[in-house]
Short mmCIF file of C-alpha atoms and ligand atoms in Angstrom, two decimals:
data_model
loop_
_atom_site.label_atom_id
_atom_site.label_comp_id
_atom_site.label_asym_id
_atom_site.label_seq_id
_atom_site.Cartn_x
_atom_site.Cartn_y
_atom_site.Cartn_z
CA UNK E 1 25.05 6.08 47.19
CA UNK E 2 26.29 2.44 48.38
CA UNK E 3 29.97 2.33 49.13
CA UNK E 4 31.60 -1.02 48.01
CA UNK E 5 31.93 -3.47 50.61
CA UNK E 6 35.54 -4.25 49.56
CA UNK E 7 36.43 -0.32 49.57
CA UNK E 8 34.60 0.32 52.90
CA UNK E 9 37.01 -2.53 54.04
CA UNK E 10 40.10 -1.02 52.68
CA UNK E 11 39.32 2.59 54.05
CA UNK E 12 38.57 1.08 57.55
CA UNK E 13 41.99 -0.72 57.45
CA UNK E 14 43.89 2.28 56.70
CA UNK E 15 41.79 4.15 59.29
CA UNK E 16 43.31 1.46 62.00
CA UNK E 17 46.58 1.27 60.36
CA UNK E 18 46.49 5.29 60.78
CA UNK E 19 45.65 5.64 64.25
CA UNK E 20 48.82 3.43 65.64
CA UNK E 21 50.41 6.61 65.61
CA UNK E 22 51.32 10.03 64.51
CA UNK E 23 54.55 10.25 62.54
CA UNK E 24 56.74 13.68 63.19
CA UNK E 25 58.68 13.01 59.88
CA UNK E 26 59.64 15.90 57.96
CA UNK E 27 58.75 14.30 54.85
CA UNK E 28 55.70 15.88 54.64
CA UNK E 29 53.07 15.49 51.75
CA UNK E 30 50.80 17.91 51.16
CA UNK E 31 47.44 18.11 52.73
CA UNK E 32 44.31 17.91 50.12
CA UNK E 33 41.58 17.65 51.71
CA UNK E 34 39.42 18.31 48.51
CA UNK E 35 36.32 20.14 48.50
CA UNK E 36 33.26 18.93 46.91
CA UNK E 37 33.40 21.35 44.03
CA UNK E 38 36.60 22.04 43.55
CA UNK E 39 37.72 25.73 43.55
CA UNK E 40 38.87 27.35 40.75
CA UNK E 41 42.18 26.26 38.52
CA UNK E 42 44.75 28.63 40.06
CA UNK E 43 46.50 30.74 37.51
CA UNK E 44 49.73 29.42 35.43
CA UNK E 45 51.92 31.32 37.38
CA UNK E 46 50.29 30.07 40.60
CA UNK E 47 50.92 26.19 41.79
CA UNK E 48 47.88 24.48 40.82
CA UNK E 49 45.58 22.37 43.67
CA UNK E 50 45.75 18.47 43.38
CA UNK E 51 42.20 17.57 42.04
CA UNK E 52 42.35 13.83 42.90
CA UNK E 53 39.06 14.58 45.11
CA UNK E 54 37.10 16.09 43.12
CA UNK E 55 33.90 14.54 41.86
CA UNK E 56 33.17 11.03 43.29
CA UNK E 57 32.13 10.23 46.87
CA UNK E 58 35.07 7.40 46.62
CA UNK E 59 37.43 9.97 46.07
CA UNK E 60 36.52 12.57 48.54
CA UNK E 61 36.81 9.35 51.10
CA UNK E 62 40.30 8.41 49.51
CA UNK E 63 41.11 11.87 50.29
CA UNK E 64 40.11 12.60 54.09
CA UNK E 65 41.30 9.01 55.01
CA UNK E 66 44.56 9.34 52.56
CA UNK E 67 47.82 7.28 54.78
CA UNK E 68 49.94 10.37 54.08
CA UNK E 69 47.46 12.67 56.23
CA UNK E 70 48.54 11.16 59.38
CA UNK E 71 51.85 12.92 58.94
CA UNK E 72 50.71 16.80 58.40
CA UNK E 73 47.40 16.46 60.25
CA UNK E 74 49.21 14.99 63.36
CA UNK E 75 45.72 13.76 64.72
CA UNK E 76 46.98 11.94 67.83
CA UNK E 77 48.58 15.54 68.88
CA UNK E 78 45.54 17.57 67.86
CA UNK E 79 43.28 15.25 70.25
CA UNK E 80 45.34 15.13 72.87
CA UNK E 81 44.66 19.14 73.89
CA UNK E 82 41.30 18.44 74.60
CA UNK E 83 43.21 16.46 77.92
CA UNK E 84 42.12 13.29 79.16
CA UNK E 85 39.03 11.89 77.51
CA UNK E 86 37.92 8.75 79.97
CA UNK E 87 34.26 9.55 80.96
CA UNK E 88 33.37 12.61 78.36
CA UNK E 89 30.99 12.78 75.44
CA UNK E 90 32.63 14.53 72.58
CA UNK E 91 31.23 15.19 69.44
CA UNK E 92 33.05 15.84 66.22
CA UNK E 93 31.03 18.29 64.13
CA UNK E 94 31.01 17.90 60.09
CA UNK E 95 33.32 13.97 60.62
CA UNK E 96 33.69 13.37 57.05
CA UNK E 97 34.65 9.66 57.34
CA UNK E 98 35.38 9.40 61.29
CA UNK E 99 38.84 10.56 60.60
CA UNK E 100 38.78 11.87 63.79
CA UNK E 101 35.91 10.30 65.21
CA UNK E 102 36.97 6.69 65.13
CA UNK E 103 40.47 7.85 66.86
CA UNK E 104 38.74 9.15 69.55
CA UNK E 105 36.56 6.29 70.63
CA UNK E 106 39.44 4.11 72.40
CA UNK E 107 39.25 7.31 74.98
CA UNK E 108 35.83 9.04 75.47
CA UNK E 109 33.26 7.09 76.75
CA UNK E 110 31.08 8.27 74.21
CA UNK E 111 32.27 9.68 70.57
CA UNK E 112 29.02 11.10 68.28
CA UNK E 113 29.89 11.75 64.70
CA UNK E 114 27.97 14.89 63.35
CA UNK E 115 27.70 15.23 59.57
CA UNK E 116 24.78 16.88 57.53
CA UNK E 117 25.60 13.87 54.23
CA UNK E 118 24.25 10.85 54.71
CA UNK E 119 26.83 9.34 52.88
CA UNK E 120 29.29 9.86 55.43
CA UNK E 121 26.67 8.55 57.77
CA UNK E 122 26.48 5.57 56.36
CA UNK E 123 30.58 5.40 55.71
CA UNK E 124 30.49 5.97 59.53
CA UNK E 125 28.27 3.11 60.46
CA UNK E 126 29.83 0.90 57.92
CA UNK E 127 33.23 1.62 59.87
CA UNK E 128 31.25 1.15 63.46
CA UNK E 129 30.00 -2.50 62.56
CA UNK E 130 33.94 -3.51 62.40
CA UNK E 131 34.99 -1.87 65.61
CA UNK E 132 36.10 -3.72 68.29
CA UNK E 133 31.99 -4.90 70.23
CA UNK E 134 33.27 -2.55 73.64
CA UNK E 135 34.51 0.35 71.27
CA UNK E 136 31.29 -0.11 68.49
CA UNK E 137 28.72 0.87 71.28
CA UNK E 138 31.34 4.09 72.03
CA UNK E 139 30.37 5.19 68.88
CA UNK E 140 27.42 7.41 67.60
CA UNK E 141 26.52 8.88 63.97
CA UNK E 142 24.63 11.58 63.81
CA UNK E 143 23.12 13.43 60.78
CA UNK E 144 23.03 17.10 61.66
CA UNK E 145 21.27 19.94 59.76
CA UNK E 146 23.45 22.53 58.29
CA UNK E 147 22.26 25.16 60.90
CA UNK E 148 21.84 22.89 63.71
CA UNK E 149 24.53 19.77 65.07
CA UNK E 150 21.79 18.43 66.78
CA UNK E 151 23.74 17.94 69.95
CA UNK E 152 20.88 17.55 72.81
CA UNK E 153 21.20 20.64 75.89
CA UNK E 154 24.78 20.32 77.96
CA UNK E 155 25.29 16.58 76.12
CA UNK E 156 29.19 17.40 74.98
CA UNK E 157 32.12 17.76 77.28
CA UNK E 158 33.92 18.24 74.28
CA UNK E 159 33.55 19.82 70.36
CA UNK E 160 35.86 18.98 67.82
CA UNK E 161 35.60 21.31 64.43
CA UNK E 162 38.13 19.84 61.93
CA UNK E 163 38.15 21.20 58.22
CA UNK E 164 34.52 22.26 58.19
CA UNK E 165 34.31 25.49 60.09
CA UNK E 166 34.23 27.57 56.16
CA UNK E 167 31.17 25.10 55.49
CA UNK E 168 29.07 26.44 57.98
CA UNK E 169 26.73 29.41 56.85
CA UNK E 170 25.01 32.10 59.64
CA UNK E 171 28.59 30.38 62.02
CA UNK E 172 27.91 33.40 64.84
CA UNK E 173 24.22 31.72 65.04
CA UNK E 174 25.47 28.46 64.56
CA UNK E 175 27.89 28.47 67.25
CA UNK E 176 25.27 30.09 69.40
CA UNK E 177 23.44 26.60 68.97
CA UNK E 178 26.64 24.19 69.33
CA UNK E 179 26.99 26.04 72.38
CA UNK E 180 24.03 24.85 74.46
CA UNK E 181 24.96 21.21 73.10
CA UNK E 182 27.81 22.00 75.75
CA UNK E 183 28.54 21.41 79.34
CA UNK E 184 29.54 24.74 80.94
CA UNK E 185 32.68 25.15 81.00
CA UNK E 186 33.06 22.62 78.02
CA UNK E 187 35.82 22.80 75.16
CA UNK E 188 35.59 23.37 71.29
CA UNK E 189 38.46 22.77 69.37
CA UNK E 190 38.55 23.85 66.03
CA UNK E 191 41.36 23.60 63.76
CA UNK E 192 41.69 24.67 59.89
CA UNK E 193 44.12 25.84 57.01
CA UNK E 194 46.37 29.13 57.50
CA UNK E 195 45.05 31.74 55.38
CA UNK E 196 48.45 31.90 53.61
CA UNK E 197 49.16 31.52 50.25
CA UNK E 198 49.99 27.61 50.81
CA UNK E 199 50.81 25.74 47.90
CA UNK E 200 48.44 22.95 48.28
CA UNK E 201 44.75 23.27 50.08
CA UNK E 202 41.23 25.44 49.47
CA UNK E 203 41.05 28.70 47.71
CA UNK E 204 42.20 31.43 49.63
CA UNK E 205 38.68 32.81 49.72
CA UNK E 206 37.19 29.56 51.25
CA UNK E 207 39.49 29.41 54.76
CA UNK E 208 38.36 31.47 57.95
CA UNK E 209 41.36 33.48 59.34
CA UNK E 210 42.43 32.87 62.96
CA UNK E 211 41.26 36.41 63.87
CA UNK E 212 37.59 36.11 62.49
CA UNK E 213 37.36 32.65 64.21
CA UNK E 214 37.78 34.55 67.40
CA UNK E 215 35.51 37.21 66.57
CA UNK E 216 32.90 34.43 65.90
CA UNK E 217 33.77 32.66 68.76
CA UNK E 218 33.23 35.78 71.16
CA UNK E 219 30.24 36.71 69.52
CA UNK E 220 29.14 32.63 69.61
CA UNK E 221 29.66 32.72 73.46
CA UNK E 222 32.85 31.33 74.03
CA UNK E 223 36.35 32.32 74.99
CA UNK E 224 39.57 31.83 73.27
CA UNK E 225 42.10 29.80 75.88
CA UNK E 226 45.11 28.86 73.27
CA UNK E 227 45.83 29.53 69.89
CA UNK E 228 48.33 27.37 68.47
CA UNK E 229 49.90 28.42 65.01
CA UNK E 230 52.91 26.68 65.35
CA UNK E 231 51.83 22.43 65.65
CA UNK E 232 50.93 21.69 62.45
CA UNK E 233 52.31 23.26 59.10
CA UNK E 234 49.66 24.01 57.06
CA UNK E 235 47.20 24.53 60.24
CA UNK E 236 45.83 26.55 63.03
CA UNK E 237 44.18 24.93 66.17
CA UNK E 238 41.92 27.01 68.00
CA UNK E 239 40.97 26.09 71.67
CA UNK E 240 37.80 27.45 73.12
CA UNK E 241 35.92 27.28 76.21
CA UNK E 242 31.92 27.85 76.56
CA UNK E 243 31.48 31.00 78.68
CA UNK E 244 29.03 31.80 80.84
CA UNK E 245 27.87 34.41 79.36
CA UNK E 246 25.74 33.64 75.68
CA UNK E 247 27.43 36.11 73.88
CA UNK E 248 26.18 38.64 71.59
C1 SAM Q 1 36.42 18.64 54.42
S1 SAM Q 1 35.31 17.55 55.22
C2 SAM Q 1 36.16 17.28 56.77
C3 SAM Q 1 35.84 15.95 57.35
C4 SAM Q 1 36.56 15.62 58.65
N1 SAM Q 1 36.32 16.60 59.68
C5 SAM Q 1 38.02 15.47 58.40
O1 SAM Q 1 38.78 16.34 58.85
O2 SAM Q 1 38.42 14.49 57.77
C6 SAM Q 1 33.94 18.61 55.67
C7 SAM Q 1 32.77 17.82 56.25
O3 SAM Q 1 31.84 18.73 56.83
C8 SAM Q 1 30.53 18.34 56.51
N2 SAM Q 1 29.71 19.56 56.67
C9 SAM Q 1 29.59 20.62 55.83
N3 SAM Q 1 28.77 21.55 56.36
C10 SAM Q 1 28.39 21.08 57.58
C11 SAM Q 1 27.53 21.58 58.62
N4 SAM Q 1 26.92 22.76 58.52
N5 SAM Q 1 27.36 20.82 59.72
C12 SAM Q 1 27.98 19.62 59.84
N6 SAM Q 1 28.78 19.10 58.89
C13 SAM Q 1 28.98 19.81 57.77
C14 SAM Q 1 30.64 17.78 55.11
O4 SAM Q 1 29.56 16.92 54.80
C15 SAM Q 1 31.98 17.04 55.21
O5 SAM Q 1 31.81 15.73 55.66
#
């Protein structure tokens, strides 16, 4: 599917608009972040999800690059526990839009944006051509298989997983993969809703608790450094190191 010029436009102005900063406001909205089929109506006595994502590419894209995100998602703080970027490669596995992606291409030397629909490829690229010409050649798109990032051996200092880790299928296996995309001693941060009874975000069913993450993550070869519960509301953020061992 084509996106409109004139919406690609507007999306790519909020994405700049968005990265000036992170707000700390406590008038916080809350997060969508809409799957493609939508989960199930909650009951009447439950609060019901917002729906405004569900259904057209142009609304999923409306959602993930929505102004109000900045304020919950807190992206600026997020990246900045993967340290100083100048000189790495990191890739951000399952970008969506480049919500991430396009913030961290002002400070990695190279920024590859993994996604297995090539719609958001192409939403990507459509973003790249209006980058700045030293930050466009930064900038990578990558379409990924769903079992496989694609990442070539030891390319990534760096992983980012952001609101995709329930997507993945076989994720033990998978992360078994991601992992010899990975420099030794490389980090994968991975951050996703609390499997709380929130009043906005996916079904229950759909999030990954923090403790099966870890599992996974053992299993996948890597080793838990920080778990942070406590940054972002509606959140955890997960940071992992590859191991030298492949695990299990
Ligand atoms: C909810 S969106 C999150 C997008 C972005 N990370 C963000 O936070 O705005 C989930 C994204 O993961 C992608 N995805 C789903 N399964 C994937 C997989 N196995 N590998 C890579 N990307 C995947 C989807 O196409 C979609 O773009």
């Amino acid at each position: 599917m084509r996106v409109p010029v004139l919406f690609t436009a507007m999306i790519a102005g909020m994405c700049f608009w968005a990265c000036q900063s992170d707000s700390t406001s406590n008038n916080q909205m809350p997060p969508v972040m809409t799957r493609e089929t939508p989960p199930p109506l909650a009951t009447s006595a439950e609060p019901r999800l917002p729906m405004s994502g569900a259904g057209s590419f142009e609304s999923l894209v409306a959602d993930y690059e929505s102004k109000d995100r900045v304020i919950w998602q807190k992206p600026g703080m997020v990246i900045s526990m993967l340290g100083d970027l100048t000189g790495k490669t990191v890739a951000d596995i399952g970008a969506g839009t480049g919500y991430f992606t396009f913030r961290m291409v002002p400070l990695a030397t190279h920024v590859i944006g993994v996604d297995i629909d090539p719609r958001f490829i192409s939403f990507m690229d459509s973003v790249k051509v209006r980058l700045p010409a030293e930050y466009r050649s930064r900038f990578e798109s990558r379409l990924a298989q769903p079992d496989d990032p694609g990442l070539n051996p030891e390319e990534a200092d760096a992983v980012i997983i952001v609101n995709t880790y329930g997507y993945i299928e076989n994720r033990v296996k998978y992360l078994q993969t991601l992992r010899s995309g990975i420099k030794p001693g490389g980090d994968l941060l991975i951050i996703d809703f609390k499997k709380n009874n929130l009043p906005v975000g996916p079904d229950n069913d759909f999030k990954v608790s923090v403790s099966q993450v870890e599992k996974e993550l053992h299993s996948g070869g890597f080793e838990v450094a920080r778990i942070d519960n406590e940054s972002l509301d509606y959140q955890y953020i997960i940071l992992a190191k590859k191991s030298a061992q492949q695990g299990e």
